PDB file of N, CA and C in Angstrom:
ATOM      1  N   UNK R  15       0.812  -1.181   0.000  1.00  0.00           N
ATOM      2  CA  UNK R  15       0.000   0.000   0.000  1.00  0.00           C
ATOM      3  C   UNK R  15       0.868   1.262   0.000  1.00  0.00           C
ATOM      4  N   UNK R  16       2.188   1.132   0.492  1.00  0.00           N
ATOM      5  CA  UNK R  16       2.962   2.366   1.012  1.00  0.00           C
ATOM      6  C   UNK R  16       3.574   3.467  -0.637  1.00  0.00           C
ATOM      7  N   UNK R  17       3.747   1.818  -1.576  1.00  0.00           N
ATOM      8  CA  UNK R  17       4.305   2.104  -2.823  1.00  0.00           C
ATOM      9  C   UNK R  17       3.277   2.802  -3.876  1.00  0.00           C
ATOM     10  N   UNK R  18       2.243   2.905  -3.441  1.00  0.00           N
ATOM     11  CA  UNK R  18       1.256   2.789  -4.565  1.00  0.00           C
ATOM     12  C   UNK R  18       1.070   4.853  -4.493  1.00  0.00           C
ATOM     13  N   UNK R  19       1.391   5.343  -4.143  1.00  0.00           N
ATOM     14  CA  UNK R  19       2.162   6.845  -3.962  1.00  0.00           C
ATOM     15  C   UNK R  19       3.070   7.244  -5.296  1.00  0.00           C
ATOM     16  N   UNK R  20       4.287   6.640  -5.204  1.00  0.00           N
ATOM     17  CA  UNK R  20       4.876   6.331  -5.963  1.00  0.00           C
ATOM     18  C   UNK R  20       4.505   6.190  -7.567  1.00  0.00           C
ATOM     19  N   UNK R  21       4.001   4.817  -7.501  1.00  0.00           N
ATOM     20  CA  UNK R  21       3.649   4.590  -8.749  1.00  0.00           C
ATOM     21  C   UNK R  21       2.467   4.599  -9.322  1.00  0.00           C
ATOM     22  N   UNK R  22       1.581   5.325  -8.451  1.00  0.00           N
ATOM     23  CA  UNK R  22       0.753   6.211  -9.470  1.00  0.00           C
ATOM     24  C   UNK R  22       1.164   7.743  -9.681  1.00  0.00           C
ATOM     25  N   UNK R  23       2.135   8.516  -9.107  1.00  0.00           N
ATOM     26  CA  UNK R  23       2.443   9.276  -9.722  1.00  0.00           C
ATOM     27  C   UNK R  23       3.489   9.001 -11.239  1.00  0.00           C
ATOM     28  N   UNK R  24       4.149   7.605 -10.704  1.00  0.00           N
ATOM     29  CA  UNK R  24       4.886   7.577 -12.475  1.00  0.00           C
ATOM     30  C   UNK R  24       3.874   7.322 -13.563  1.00  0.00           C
ATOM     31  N   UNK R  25       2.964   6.789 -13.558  1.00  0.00           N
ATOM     32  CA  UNK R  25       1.941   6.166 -14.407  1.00  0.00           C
ATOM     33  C   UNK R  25       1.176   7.651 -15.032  1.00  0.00           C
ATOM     34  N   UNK R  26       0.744   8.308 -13.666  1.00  0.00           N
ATOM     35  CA  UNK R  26       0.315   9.879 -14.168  1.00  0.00           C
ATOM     36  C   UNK R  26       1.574  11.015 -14.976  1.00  0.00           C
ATOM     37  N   UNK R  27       2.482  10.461 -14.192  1.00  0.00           N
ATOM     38  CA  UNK R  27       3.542  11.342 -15.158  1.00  0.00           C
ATOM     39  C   UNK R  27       3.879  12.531 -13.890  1.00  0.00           C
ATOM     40  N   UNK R  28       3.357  12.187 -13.032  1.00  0.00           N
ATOM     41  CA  UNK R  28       3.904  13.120 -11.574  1.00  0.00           C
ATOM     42  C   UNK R  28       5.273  12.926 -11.412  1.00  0.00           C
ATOM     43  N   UNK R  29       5.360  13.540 -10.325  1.00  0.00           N
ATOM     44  CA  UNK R  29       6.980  13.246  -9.350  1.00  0.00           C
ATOM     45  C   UNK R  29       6.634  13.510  -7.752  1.00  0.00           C
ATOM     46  N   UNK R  30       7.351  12.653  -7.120  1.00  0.00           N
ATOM     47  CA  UNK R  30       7.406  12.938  -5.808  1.00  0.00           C
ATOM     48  C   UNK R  30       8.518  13.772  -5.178  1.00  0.00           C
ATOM     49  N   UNK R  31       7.623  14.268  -4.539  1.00  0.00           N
ATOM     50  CA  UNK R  31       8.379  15.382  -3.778  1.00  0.00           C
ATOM     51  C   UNK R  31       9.755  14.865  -3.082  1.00  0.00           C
ATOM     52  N   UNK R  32      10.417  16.132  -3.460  1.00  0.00           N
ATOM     53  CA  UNK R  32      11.889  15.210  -2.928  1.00  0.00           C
ATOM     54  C   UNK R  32      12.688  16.544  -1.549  1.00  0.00           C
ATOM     55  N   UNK R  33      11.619  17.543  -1.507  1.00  0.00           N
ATOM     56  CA  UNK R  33      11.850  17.991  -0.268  1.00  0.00           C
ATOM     57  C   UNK R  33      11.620  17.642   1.181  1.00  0.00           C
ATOM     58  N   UNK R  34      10.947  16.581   1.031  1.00  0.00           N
ATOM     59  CA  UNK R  34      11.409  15.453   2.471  1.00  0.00           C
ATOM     60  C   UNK R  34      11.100  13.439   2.040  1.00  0.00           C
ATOM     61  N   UNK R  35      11.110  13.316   2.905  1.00  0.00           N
ATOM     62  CA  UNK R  35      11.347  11.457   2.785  1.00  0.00           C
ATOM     63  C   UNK R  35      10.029  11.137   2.706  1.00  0.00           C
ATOM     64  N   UNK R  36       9.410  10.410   1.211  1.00  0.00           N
ATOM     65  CA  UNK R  36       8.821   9.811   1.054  1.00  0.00           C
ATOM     66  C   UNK R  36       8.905   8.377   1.128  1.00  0.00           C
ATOM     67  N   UNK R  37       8.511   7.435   1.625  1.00  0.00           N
ATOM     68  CA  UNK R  37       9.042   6.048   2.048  1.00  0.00           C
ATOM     69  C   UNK R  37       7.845   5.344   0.781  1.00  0.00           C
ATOM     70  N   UNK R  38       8.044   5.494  -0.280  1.00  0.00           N
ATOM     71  CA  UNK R  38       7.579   4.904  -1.361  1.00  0.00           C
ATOM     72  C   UNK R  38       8.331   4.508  -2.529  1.00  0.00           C
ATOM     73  N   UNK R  39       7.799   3.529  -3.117  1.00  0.00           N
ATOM     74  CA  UNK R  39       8.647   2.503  -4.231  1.00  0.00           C
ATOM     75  C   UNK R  39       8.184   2.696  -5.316  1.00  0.00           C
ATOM     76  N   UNK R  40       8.743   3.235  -6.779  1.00  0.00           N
ATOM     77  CA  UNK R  40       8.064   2.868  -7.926  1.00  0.00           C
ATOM     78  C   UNK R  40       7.752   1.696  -8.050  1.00  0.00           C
ATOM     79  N   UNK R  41       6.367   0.683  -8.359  1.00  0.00           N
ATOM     80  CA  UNK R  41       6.510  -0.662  -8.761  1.00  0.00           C
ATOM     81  C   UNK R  41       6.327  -0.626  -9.957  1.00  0.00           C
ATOM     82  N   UNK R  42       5.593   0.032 -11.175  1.00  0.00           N
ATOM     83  CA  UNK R  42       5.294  -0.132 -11.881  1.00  0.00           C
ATOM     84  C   UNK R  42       6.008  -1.072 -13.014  1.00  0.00           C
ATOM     85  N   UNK R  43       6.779  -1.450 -13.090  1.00  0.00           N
ATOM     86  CA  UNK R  43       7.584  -2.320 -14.043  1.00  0.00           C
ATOM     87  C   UNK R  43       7.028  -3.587 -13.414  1.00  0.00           C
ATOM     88  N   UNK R  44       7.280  -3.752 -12.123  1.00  0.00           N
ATOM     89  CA  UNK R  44       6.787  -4.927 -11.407  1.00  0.00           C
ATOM     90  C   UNK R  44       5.309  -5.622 -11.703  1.00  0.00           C
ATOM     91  N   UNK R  45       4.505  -4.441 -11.963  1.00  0.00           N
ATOM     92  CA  UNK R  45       3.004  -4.671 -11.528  1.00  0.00           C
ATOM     93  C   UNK R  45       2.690  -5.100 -13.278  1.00  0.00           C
ATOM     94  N   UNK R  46       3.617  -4.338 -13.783  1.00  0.00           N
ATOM     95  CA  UNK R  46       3.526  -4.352 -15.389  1.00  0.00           C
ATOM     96  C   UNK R  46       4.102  -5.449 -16.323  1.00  0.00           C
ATOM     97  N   UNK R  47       4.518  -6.629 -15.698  1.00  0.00           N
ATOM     98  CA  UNK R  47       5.853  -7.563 -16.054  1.00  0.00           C
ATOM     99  C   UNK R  47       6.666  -7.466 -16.291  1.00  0.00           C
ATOM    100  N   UNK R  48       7.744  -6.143 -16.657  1.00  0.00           N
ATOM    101  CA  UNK R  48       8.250  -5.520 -17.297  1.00  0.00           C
ATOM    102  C   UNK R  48       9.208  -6.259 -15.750  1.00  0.00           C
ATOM    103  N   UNK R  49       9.213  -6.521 -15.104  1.00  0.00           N
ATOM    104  CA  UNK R  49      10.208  -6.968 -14.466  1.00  0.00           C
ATOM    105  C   UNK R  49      10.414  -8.236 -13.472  1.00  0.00           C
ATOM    106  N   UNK R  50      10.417  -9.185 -12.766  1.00  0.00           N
ATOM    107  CA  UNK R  50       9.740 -10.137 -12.064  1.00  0.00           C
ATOM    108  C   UNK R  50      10.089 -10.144 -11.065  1.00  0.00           C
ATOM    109  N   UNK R  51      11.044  -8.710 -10.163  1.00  0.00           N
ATOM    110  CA  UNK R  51      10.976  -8.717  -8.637  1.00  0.00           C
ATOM    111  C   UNK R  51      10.565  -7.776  -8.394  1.00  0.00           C
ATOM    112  N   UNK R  52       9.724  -7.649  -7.093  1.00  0.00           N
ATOM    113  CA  UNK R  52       9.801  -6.114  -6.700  1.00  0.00           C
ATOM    114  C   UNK R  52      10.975  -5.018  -6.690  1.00  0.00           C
ATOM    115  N   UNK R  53      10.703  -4.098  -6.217  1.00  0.00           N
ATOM    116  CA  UNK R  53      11.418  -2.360  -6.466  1.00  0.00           C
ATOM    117  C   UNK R  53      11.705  -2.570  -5.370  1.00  0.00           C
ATOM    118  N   UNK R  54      11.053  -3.054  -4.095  1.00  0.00           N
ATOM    119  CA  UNK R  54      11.576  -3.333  -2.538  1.00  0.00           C
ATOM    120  C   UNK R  54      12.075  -3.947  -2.185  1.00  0.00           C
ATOM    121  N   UNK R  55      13.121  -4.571  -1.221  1.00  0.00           N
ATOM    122  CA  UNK R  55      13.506  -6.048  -0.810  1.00  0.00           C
ATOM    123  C   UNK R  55      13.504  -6.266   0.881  1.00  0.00           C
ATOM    124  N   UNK R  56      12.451  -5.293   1.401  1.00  0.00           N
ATOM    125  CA  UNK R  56      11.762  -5.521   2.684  1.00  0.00           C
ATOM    126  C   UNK R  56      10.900  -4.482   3.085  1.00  0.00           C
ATOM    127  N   UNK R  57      10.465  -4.766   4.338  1.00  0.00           N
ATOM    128  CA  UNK R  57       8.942  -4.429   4.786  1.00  0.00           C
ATOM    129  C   UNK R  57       8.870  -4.785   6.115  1.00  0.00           C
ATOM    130  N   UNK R  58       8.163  -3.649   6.734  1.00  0.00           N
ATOM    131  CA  UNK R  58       7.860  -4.206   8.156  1.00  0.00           C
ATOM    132  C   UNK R  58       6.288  -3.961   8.132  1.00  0.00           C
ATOM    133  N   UNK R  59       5.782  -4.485   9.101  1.00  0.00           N
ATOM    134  CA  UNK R  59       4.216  -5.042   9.127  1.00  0.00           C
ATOM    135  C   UNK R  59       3.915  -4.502  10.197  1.00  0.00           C
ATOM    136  N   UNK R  60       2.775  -3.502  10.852  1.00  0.00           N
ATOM    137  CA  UNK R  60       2.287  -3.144  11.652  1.00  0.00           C
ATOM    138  C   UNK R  60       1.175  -3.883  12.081  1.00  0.00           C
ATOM    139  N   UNK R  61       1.236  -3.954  13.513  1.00  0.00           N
ATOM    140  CA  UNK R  61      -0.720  -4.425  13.889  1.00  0.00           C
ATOM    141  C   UNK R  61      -0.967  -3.008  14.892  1.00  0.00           C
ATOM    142  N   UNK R  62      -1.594  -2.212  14.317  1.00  0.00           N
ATOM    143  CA  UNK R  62      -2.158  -0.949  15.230  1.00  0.00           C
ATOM    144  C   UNK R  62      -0.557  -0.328  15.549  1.00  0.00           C
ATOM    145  N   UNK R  63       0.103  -0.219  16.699  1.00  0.00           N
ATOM    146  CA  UNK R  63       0.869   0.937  16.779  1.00  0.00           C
ATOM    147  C   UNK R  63       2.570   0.215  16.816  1.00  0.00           C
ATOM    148  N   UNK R  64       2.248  -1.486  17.005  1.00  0.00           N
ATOM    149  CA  UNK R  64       3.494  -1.974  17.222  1.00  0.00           C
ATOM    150  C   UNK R  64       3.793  -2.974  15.705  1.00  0.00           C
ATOM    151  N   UNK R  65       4.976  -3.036  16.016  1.00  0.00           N
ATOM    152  CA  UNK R  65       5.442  -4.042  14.680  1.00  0.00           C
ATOM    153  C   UNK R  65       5.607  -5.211  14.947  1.00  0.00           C
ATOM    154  N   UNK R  66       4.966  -5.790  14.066  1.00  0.00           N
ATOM    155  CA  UNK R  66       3.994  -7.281  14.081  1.00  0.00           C
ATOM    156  C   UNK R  66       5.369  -8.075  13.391  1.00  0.00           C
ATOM    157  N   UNK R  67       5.921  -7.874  12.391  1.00  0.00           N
ATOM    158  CA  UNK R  67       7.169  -8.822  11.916  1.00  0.00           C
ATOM    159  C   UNK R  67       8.013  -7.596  10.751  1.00  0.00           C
ATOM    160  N   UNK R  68       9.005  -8.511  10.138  1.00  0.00           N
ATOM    161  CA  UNK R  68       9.611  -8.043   9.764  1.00  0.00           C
ATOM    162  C   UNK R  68      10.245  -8.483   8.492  1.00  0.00           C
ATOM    163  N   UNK R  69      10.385  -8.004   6.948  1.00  0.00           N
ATOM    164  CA  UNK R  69      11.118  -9.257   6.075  1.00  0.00           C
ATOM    165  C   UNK R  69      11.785  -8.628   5.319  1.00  0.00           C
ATOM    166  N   UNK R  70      12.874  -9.297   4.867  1.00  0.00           N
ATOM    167  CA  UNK R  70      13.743  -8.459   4.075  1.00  0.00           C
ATOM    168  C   UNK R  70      14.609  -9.614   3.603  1.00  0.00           C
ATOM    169  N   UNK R  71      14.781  -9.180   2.002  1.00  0.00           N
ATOM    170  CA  UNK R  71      15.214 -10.655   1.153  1.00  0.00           C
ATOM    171  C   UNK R  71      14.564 -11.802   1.305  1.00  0.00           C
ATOM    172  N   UNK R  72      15.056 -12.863   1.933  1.00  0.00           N
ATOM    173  CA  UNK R  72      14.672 -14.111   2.041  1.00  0.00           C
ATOM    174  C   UNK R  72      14.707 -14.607   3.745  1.00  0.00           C
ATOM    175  N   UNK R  73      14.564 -13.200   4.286  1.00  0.00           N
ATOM    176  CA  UNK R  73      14.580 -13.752   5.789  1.00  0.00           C
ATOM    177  C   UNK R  73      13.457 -13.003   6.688  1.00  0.00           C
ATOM    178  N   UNK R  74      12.515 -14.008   7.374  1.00  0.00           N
ATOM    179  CA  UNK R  74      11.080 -12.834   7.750  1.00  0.00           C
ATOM    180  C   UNK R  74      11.273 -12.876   9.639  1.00  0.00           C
ATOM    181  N   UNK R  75      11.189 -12.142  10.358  1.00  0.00           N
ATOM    182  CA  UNK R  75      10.985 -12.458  11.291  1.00  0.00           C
ATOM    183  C   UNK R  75       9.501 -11.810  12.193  1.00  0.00           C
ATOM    184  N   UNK R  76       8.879 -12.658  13.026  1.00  0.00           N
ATOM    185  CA  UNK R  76       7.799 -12.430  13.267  1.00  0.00           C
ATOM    186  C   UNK R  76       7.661 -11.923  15.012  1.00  0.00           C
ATOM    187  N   UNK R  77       7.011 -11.178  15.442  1.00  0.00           N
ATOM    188  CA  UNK R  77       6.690 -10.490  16.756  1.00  0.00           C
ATOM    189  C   UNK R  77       5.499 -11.149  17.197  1.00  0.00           C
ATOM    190  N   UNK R  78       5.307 -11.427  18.552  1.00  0.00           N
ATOM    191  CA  UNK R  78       4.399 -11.227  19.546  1.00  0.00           C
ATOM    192  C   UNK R  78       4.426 -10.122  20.481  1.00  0.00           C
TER     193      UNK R  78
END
């Protein structure tokens, strides 16, 4: 959900603002086949205010 910022502004032909930190990914090549990995290679997962797990590459780790 975080990426989709991103790449609907490339699709519209926008740009993101680069006067502070946007934590978004172009996917569009991804979403488009145009490539077969994601633009990201991790992610953390929220449940409400704490972080639920964690993954990055090929290694996930999970919270209670």
């Amino acid at each position: 959900m975080m990426d989709l910022y991103a790449t609907f502004a490339e699709i519209a032909g926008g740009e993101v603002p680069t006067d502070r930190v946007i934590d978004s990914v172009d996917q569009t090549a991804f979403l488009t086949g145009q490539s077969e990995k994601s633009a990201r290679d991790g992610l953390m997962v929220y449940l409400s205010k704490r972080i639920f797990g964690v993954k990055w590459h090929n290694w996930k780790m999970m919270f209670n």
